[in-house]
Tab-separated table of C-alpha atoms and ligand atoms in Angstrom:
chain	number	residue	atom	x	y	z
W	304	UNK	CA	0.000	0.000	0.000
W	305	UNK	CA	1.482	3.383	-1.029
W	306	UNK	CA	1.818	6.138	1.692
W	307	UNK	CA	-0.787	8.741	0.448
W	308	UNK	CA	0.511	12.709	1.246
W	309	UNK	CA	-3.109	13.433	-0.406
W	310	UNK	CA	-5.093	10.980	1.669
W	311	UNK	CA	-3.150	12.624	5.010
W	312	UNK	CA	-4.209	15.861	3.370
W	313	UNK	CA	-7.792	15.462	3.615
W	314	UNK	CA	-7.877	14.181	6.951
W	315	UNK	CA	-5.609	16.975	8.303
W	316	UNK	CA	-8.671	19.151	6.344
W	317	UNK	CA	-11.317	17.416	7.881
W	318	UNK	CA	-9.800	17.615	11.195
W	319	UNK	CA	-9.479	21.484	11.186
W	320	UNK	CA	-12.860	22.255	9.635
W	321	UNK	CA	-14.443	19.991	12.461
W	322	UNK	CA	-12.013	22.585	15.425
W	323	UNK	CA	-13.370	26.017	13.204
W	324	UNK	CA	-16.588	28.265	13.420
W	325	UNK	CA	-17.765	28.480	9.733
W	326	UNK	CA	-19.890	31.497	9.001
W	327	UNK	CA	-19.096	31.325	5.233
W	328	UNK	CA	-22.105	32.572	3.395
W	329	UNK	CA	-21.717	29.922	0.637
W	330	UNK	CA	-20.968	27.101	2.457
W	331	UNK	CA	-23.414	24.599	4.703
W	332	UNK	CA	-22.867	21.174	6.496
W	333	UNK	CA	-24.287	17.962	4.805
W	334	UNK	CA	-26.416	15.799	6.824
W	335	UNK	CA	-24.197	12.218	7.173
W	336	UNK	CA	-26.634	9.940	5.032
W	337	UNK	CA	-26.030	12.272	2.644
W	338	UNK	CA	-22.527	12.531	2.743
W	339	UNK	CA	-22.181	9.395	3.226
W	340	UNK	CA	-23.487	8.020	-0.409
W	341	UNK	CA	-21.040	10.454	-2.048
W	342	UNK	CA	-18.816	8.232	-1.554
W	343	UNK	CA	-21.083	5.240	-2.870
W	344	UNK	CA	-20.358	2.797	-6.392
W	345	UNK	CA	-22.452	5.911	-7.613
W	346	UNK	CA	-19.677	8.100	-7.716
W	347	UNK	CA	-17.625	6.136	-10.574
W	348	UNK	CA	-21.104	5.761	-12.752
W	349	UNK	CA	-22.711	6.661	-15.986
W	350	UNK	CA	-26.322	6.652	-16.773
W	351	UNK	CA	-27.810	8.857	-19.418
W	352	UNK	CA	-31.500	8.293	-20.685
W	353	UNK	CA	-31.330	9.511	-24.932
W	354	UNK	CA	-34.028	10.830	-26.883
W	355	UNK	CA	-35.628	7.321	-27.911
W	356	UNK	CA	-35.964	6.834	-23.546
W	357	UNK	CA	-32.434	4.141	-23.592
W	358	UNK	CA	-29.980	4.615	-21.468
W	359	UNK	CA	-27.009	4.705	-22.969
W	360	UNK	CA	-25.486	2.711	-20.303
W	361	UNK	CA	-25.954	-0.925	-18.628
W	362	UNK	CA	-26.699	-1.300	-14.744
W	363	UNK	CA	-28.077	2.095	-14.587
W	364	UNK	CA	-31.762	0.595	-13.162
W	365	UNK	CA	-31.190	2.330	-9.685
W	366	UNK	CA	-29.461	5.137	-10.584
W	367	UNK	CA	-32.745	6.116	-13.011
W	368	UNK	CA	-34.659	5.439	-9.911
W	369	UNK	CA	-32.681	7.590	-7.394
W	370	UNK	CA	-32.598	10.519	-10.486
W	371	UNK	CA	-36.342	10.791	-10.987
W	372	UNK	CA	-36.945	9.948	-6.862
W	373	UNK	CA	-34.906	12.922	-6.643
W	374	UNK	CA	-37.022	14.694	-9.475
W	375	UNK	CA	-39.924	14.230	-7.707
W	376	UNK	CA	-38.796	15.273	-4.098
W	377	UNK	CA	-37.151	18.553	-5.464
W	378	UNK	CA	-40.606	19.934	-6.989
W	379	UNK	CA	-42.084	18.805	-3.781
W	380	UNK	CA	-39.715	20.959	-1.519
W	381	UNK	CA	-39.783	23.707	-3.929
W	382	UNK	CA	-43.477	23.574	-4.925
W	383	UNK	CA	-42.194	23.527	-8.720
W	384	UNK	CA	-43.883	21.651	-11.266
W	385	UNK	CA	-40.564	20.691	-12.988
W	386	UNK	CA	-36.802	20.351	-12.358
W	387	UNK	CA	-33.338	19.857	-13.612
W	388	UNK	CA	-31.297	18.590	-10.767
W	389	UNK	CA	-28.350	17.453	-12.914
W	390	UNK	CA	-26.101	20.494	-13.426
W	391	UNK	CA	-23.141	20.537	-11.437
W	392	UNK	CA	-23.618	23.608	-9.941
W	393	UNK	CA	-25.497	26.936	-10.086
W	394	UNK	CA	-23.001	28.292	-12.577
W	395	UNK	CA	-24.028	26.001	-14.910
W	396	UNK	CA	-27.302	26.040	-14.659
W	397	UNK	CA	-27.482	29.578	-14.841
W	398	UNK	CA	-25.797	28.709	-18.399
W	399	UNK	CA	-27.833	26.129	-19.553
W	400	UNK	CA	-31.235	28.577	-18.871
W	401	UNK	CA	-29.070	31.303	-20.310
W	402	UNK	CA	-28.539	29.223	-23.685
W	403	UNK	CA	-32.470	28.485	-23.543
W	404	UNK	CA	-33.326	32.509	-23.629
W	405	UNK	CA	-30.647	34.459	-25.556
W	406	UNK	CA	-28.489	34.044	-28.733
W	407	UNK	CA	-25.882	35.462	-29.957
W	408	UNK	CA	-26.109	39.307	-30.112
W	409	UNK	CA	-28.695	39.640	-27.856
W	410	UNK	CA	-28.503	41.654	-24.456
W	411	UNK	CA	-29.490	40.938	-21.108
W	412	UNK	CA	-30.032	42.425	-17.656
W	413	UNK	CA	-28.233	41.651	-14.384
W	414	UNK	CA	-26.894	43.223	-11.270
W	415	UNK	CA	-22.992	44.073	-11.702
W	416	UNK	CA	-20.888	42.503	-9.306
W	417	UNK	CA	-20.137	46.010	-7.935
W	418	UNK	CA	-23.402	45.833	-6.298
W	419	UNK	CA	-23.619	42.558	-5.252
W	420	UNK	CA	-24.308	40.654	-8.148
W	421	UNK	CA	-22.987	37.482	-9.423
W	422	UNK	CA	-19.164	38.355	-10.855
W	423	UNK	CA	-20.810	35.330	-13.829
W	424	UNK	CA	-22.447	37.769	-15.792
W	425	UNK	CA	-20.817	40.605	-15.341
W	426	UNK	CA	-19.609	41.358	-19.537
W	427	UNK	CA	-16.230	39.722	-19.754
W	428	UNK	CA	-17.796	36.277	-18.033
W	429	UNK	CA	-20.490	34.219	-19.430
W	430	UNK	CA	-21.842	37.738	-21.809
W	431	UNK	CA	-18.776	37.601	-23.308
W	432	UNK	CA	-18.414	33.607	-23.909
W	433	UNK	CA	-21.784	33.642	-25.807
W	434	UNK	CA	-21.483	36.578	-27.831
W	435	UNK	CA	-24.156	38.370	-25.726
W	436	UNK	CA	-24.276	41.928	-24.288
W	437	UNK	CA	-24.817	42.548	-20.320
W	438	UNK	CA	-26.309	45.538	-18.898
W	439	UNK	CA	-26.851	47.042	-15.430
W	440	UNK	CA	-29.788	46.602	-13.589
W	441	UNK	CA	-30.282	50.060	-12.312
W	442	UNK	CA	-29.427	49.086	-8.647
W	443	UNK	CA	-29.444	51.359	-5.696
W	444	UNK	CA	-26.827	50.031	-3.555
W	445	UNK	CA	-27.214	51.552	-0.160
W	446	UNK	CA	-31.058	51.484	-0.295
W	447	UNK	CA	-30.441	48.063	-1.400
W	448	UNK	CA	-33.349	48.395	-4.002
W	449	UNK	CA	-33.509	48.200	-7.668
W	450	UNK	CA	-34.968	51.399	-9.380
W	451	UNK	CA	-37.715	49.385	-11.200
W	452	UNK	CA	-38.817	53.027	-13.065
W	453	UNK	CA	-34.870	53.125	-14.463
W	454	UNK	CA	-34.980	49.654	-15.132
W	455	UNK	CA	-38.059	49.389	-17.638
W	456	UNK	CA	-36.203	52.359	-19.106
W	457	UNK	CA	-32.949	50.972	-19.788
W	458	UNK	CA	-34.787	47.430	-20.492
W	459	UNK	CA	-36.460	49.243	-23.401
W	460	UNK	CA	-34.186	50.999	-24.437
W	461	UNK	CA	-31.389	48.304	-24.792
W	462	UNK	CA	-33.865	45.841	-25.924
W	463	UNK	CA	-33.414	43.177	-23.105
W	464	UNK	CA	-34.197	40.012	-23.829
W	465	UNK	CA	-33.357	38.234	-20.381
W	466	UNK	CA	-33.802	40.032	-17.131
W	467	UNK	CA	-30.923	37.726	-14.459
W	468	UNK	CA	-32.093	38.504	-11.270
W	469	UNK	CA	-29.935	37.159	-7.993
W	470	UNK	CA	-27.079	38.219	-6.354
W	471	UNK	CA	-24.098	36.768	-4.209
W	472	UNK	CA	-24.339	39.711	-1.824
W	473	UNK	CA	-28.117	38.930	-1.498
W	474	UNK	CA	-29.889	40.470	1.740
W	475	UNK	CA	-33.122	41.773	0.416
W	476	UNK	CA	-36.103	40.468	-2.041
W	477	UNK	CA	-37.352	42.298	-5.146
W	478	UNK	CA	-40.392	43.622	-6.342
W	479	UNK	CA	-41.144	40.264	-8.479
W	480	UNK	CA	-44.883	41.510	-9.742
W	481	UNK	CA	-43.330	44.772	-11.268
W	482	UNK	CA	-40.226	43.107	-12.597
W	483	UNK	CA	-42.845	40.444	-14.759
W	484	UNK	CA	-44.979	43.288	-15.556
W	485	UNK	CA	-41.612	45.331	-17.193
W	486	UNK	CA	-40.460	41.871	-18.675
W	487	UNK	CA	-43.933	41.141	-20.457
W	488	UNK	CA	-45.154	44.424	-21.540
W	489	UNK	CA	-41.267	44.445	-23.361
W	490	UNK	CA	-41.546	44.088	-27.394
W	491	UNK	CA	-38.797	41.513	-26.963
W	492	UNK	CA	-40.951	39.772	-24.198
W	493	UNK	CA	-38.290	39.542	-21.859
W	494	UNK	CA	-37.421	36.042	-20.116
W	495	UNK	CA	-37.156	36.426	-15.937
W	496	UNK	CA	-34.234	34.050	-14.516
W	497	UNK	CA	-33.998	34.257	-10.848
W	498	UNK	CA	-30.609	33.119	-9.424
W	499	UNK	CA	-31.273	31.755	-5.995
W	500	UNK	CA	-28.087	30.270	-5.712
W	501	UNK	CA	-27.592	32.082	-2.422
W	502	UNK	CA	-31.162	31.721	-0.906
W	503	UNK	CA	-32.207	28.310	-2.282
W	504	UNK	CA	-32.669	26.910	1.143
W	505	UNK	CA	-34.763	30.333	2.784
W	506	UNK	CA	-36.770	29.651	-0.676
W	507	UNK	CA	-37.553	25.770	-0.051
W	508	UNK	CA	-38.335	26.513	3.615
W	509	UNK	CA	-40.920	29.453	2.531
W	510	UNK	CA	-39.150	32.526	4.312
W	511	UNK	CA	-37.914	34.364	1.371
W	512	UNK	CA	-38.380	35.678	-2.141
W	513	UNK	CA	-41.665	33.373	-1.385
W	514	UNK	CA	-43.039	34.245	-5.320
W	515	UNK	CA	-39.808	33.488	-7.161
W	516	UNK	CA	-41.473	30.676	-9.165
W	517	UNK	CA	-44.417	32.473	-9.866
W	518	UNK	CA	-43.098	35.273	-11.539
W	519	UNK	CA	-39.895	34.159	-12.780
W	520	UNK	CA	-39.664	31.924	-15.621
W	521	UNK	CA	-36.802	29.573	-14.062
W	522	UNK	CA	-35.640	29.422	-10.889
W	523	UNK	CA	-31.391	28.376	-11.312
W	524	UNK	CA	-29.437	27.719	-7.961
W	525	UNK	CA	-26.867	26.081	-6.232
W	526	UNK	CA	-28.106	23.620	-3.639
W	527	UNK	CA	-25.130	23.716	-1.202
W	528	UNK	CA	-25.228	27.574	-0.356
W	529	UNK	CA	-28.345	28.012	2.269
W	530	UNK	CA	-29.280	24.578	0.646
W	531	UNK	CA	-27.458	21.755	2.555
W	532	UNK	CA	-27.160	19.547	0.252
W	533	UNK	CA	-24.137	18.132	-2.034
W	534	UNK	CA	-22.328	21.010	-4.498
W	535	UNK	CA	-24.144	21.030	-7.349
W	536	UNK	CA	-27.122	23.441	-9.418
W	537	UNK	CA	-30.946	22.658	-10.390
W	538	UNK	CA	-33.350	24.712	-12.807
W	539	UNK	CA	-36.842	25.270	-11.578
W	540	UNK	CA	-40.034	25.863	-13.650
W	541	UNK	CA	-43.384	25.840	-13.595
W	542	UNK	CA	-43.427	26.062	-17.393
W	543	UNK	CA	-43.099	22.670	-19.590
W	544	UNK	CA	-42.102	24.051	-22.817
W	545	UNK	CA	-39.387	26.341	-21.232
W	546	UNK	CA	-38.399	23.213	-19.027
W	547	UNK	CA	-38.322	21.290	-21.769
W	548	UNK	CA	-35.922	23.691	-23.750
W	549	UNK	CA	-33.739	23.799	-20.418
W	550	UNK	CA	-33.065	20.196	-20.807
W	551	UNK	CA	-31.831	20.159	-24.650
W	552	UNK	CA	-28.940	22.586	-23.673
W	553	UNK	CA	-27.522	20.453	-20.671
W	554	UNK	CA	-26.940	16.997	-22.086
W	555	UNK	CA	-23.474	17.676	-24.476
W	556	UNK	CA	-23.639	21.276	-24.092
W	557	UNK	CA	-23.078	22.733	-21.045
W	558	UNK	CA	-21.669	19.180	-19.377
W	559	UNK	CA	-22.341	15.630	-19.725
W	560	UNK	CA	-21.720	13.089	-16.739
W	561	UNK	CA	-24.333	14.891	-14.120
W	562	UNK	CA	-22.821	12.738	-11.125
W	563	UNK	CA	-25.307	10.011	-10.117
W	564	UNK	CA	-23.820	9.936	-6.266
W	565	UNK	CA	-24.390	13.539	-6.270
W	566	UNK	CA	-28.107	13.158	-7.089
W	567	UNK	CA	-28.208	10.753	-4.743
W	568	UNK	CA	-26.951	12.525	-1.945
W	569	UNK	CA	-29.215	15.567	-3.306
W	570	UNK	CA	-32.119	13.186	-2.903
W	571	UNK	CA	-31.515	12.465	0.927
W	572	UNK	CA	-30.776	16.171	1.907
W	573	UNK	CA	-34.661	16.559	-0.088
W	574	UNK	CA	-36.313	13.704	2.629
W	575	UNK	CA	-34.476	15.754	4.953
W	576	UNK	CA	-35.944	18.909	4.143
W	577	UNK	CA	-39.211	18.069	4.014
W	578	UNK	CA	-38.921	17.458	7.511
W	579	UNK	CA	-36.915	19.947	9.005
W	580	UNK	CA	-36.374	22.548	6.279
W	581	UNK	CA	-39.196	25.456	7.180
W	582	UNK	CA	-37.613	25.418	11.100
W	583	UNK	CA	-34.083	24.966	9.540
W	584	UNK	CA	-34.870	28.256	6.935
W	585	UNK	CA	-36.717	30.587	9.457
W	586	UNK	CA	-33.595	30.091	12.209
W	587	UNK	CA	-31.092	30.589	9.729
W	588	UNK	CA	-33.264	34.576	8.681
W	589	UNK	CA	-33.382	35.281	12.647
W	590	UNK	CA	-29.893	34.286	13.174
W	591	UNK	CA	-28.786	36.825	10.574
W	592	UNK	CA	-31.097	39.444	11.577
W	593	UNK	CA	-29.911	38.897	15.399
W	594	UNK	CA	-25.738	38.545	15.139
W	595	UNK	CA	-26.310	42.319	12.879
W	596	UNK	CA	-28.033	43.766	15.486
W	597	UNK	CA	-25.926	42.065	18.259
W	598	UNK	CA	-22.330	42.883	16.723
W	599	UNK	CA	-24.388	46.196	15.577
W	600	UNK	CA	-24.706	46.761	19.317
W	601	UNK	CA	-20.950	46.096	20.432
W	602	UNK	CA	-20.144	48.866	17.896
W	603	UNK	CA	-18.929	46.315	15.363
W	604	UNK	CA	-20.167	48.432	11.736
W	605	UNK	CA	-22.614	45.599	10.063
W	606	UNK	CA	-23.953	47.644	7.109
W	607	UNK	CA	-27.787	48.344	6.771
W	608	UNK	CA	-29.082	48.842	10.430
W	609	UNK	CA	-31.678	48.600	11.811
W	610	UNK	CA	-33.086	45.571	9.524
W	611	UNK	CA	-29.634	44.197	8.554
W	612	UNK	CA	-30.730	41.167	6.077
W	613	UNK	CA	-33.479	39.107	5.369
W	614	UNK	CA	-31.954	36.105	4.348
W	615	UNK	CA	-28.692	34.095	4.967
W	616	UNK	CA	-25.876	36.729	5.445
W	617	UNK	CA	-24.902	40.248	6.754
W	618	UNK	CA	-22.503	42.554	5.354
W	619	UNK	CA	-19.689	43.965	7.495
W	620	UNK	CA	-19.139	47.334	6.721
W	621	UNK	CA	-15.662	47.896	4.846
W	622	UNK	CA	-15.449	51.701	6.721
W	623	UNK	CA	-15.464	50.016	9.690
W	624	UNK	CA	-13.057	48.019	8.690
W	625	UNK	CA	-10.427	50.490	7.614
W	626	UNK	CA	-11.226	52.793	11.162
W	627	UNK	CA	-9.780	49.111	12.832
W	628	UNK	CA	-6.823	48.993	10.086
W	629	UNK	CA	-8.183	46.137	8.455
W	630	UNK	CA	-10.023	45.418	5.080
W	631	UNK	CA	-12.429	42.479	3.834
W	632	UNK	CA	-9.110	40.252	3.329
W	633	UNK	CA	-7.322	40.880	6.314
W	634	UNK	CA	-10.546	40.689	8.503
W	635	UNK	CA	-10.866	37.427	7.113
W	636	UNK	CA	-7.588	36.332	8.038
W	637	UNK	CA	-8.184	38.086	11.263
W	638	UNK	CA	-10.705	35.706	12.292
W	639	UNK	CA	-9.557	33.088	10.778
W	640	UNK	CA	-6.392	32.794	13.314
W	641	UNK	CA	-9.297	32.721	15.868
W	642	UNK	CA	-10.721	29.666	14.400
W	643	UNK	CA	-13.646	31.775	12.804
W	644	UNK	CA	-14.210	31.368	9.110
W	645	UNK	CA	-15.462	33.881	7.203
W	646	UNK	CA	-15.097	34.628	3.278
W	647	UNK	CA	-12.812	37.762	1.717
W	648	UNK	CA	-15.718	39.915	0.433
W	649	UNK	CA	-17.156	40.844	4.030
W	650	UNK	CA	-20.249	38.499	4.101
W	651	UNK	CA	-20.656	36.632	6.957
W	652	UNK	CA	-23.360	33.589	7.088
W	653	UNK	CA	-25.677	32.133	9.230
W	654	UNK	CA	-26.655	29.165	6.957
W	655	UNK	CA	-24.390	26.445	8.691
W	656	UNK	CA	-24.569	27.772	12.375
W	657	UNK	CA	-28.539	27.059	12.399
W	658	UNK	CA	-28.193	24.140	10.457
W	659	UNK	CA	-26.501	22.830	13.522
W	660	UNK	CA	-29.201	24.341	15.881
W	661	UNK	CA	-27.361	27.332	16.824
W	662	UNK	CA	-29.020	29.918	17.957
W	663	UNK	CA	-26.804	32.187	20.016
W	664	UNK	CA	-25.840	35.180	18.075
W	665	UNK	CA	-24.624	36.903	21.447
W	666	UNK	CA	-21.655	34.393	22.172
W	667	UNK	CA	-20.554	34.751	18.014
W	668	UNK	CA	-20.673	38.532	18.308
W	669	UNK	CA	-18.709	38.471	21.602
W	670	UNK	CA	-16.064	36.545	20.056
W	671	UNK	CA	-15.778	38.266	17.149
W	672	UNK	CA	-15.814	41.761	19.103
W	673	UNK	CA	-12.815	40.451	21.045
W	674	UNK	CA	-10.784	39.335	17.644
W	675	UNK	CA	-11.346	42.730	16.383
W	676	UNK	CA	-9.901	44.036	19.098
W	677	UNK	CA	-6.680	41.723	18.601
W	678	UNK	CA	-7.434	39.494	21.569
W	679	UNK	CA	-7.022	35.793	20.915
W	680	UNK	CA	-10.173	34.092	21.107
W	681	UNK	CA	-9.191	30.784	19.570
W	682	UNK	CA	-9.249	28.086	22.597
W	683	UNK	CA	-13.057	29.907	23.055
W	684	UNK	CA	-14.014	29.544	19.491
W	685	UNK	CA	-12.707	26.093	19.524
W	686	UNK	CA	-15.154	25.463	23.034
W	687	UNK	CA	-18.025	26.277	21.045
W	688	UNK	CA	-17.702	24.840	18.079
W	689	UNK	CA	-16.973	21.425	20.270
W	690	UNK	CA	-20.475	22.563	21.699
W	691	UNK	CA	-22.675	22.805	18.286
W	692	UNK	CA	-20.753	19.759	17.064
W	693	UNK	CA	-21.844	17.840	20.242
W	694	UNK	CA	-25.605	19.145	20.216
W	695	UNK	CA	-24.755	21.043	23.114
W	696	UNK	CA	-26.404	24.070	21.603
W	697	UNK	CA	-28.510	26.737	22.908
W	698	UNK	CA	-32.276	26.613	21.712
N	452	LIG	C1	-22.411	30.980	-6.123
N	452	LIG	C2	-23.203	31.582	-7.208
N	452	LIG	C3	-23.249	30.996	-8.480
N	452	LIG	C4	-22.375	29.831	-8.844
N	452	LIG	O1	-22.783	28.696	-8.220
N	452	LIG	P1	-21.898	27.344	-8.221
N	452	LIG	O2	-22.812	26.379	-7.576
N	452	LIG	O3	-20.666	27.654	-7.437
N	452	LIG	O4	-21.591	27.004	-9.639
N	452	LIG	C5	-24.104	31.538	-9.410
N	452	LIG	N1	-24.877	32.597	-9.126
N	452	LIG	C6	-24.837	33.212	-7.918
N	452	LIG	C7	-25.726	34.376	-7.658
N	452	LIG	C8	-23.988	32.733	-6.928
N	452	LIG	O5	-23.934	33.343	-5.750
C-alpha cells in the first residue's frame, strides 16, 4: 500500500474544519446519510436516458430510480412543477437557462458585481463567452433596491431580452410583480431568470423571495449555499415548454456526466428537508437578523441597520473596517487565526450555524468583538464549536 501525502491531506482538512466556526455565506454542512453516499459505487457511474428513452449505459436501473426519486422530491420541496437537478452547480445552470433565452447578439439584464451581483455575468464572463451583451440593472446600492422606473427604461431601451435577477451579496427580495410586468409588456418579451443560488434553502423553507417561481420563468441555484445539500445546481419551472428547452442545452452542451452519487446525496438532503427545512430556513433569517443587530450593538459596523438582512448573510461594513486597520481580506484572516471562518468579500453567514441548531448570536458577536480588538479568542471559538458539534447548543 502506497503512503498517500493526499489521503493525510484530507484528513488533516477534515480535522481542522471539524475545530473552526464556519460562518461562510456559501458554504453549509451535509447531513451524514447524505454525505455518506457520495462516496457510494455511484460516484464512478454513468447513466444517461437519450431521446428514444435508452440509457445509454448498462446497470443504470437504480441510478434512473434515485434521479427521478430525486425529481420528484425537489418539486415537492420547492413547490415547482418541474426540475433539472443534474447540473453541477449553479453556474451552470445559470448557463444552460441562459442558452435556452438568448443568442448570440442579444442583451441581457443583471446586477454588476459592484453591487452585489454574481461576478458570472458581469460582460467579460459568461456575456462575453456567448457573444451576448450585459447591462446594469439600475441598482441602488445603499437602499439596497432596484430602481424598477430606471430599469423598464434601460430594459427598453437596450432591448433586453433576459432580465438575471440574484445576487451573491443577497440580503433583500425584489419587487417580483413589477419586474414580470416590465419583462412582459417588453416588445422583446423579456425572459425572468432568478438566481437563488444564495437563498435556495430560505426559498424551499418558505421565508424568502416566497413568489420566485411564480413570476420568474426559471428558478437556477446552487443547492449547497443556504441549501445543505451536495455542491451542485438545479433549474426550476413551472413552465413545460421552457423546461423542456432547459433540458436540450444540458446533455453535451453545457456538461455531460451529471454525477449520479451527487443526485443521490441531493435526494436524501430533499427527505431531509421536508422534515426539518421550514424550522431549519426561518432560524437561519433570525440568526442573521440577530448577530447584525448584536455585533451592531458592540459597535462592530454591520452595514444596513436597523433591519440588517433578510436572508442568509450580513454585510460587514468595509469603513469600519479600515477605522480598525483592516479590510475584507485581512478581517478574514483576522478571524480566521481565531478559528472563525469567514469569506474575503465581508459576508458573513448564518446558513451552517442554524443548520446545527445554533441559535446564540450573542456568544458569536462576543467573540468576534474580542478578535477585532486583537485578543485571541481561539481556545473559546474552539469550546463552542466542540459545543454545536456535540448538540450542546442553545435553543
Ligand atoms: C455561487 C453563485 C453561483 C455559482 O454557483 P456554483 O454552484 O458555485 O456554480 C451563481 N450565481 C450566484 C448568484 C452565486 O452566488
Amino acid at each position: 500500500m502506497y503512503n498517500s501525502r493526499i489521503k493525510t491531506l484530507v484528513h488533516h482538512h477534515d480535522r481542522y474544519r471539524r475545530s473552526v466556526l464556519n460562518l461562510q455565506a456559501s458554504e453549509n454542512f451535509m447531513i451524514p446519510d447524505a454525505r455518506k453516499v457520495l462516496s457510494s459505487d455511484l460516484a464512478s457511474r454513468y447513466s444517461h436516458i437519450d431521446d428514444a428513452g435508452i440509457n445509454s449505459y448498462g446497470g443504470s436501473s437504480f441510478a434512473e430510480e434515485i434521479l427521478l426519486e430525486t425529481e420528484n422530491l425537489t418539486n415537492k420541496v420547492f413547490n415547482s412543477r418541474y426540475c433539472d437537478v443534474r447540473p453541477v452547480g449553479g453556474h451552470i445552470a445559470a448557463l444552460s437557462a441562459l442558452l435556452s433565452f438568448v443568442s448570440k447578439g442579444d442583451t441581457i439584464m443583471s446586477i454588476p458585481s459592484s453591487k452585489g451581483g454574481y461576478p458570472g455575468y458581469d460582460q467579460d464572463y459568461l456575456p462575453s463567452m456567448m457573444g451576448v451583451r450585459s447591462v446594469h440593472i439600475p441598482y441602488d446600492y445603499e437602499k439596497q433596491v432596484i430602481d424598477y422606473d430606471e430599469m423598464e427604461m434601460v430594459a427598453r431601451k437596450e432591448g433586453v431580452r433576459c432580465i438575471v435577477l440574484g445576487q451573491s451579496a443577497f440580503l433583500k427580495s425584489y419587487d417580483l410583480r413589477r419586474i414580470k410586468e416590465i419583462a412582459s409588456s417588453m416588445p422583446t418579451d423579456a425572459k425572468i431568470i432568478y438566481d437563488g443560488s444564495h437563498v435556495m434553502g430560505l426559498i424551499a423553507g418558505g421565508v424568502f423571495q416566497t413568489d420566485a417561481l411564480k413570476y420568474s420563468d426559471v428558478i437556477v441555484g446552487s443547492t449547497h449555499k443556504s441549501f445543505y445539500g451536495p455542491q451542485g445546481g438545479l433549474i426550476l419551472s413551472n413552465d413545460p415548454s421552457i423546461m423542456e428547452t432547459v433540458r436540450k442545452n444540458i446533455t453535451w452542451k453545457t456538461m455531460d456526466n451529471y454525477h449520479p452519487n451527487r443526485i443521490a446525496a441531493l435526494g436524501i438532503t430533499m427527505e431531509d428537508f421536508l422534515t426539518s427545512g421550514k424550522k431549519y430556513a426561518s432560524l437561519v433569517v433570525k440568526n442573521s437578523r440577530e448577530l447584525g443587530q448584536s455585533l451592531h450593538e458592540r459597535g462592530v459596523g454591520v452595514r444596513f441597520a436597523p433591519w440588517f438582512s433578510e436572508t442568509h448573510q450580513i454585510l460587514i461594513s468595509h469603513d469600519y473596517l479600515r477605522e480598525n486597520g483592516l479590510d475584507f481580506v485581512s478581517f478574514s484572516r483576522l478571524m480566521e487565526s481565531n478559528g472563525i471562518i469567514v469569506d474575503r468579500d465581508g459576508r458573513i453567514g448564518t446558513s451552517e450555524i442554524s443548520h446545527h441548531g445554533y441559535s446564540d448570536m450573542k456568544i458569536i458577536s462576543e467573540l468576534m468583538e474580542r478578535a477585532l480588538k486583537r485578543e485571541n479568542v481561539k481556545a473559546r471559538v474552539k469550546d463552542v464549536v466542540h459545543g454545536i458539534l456535540n448538540g450542546a447548543v442553545t435553543k
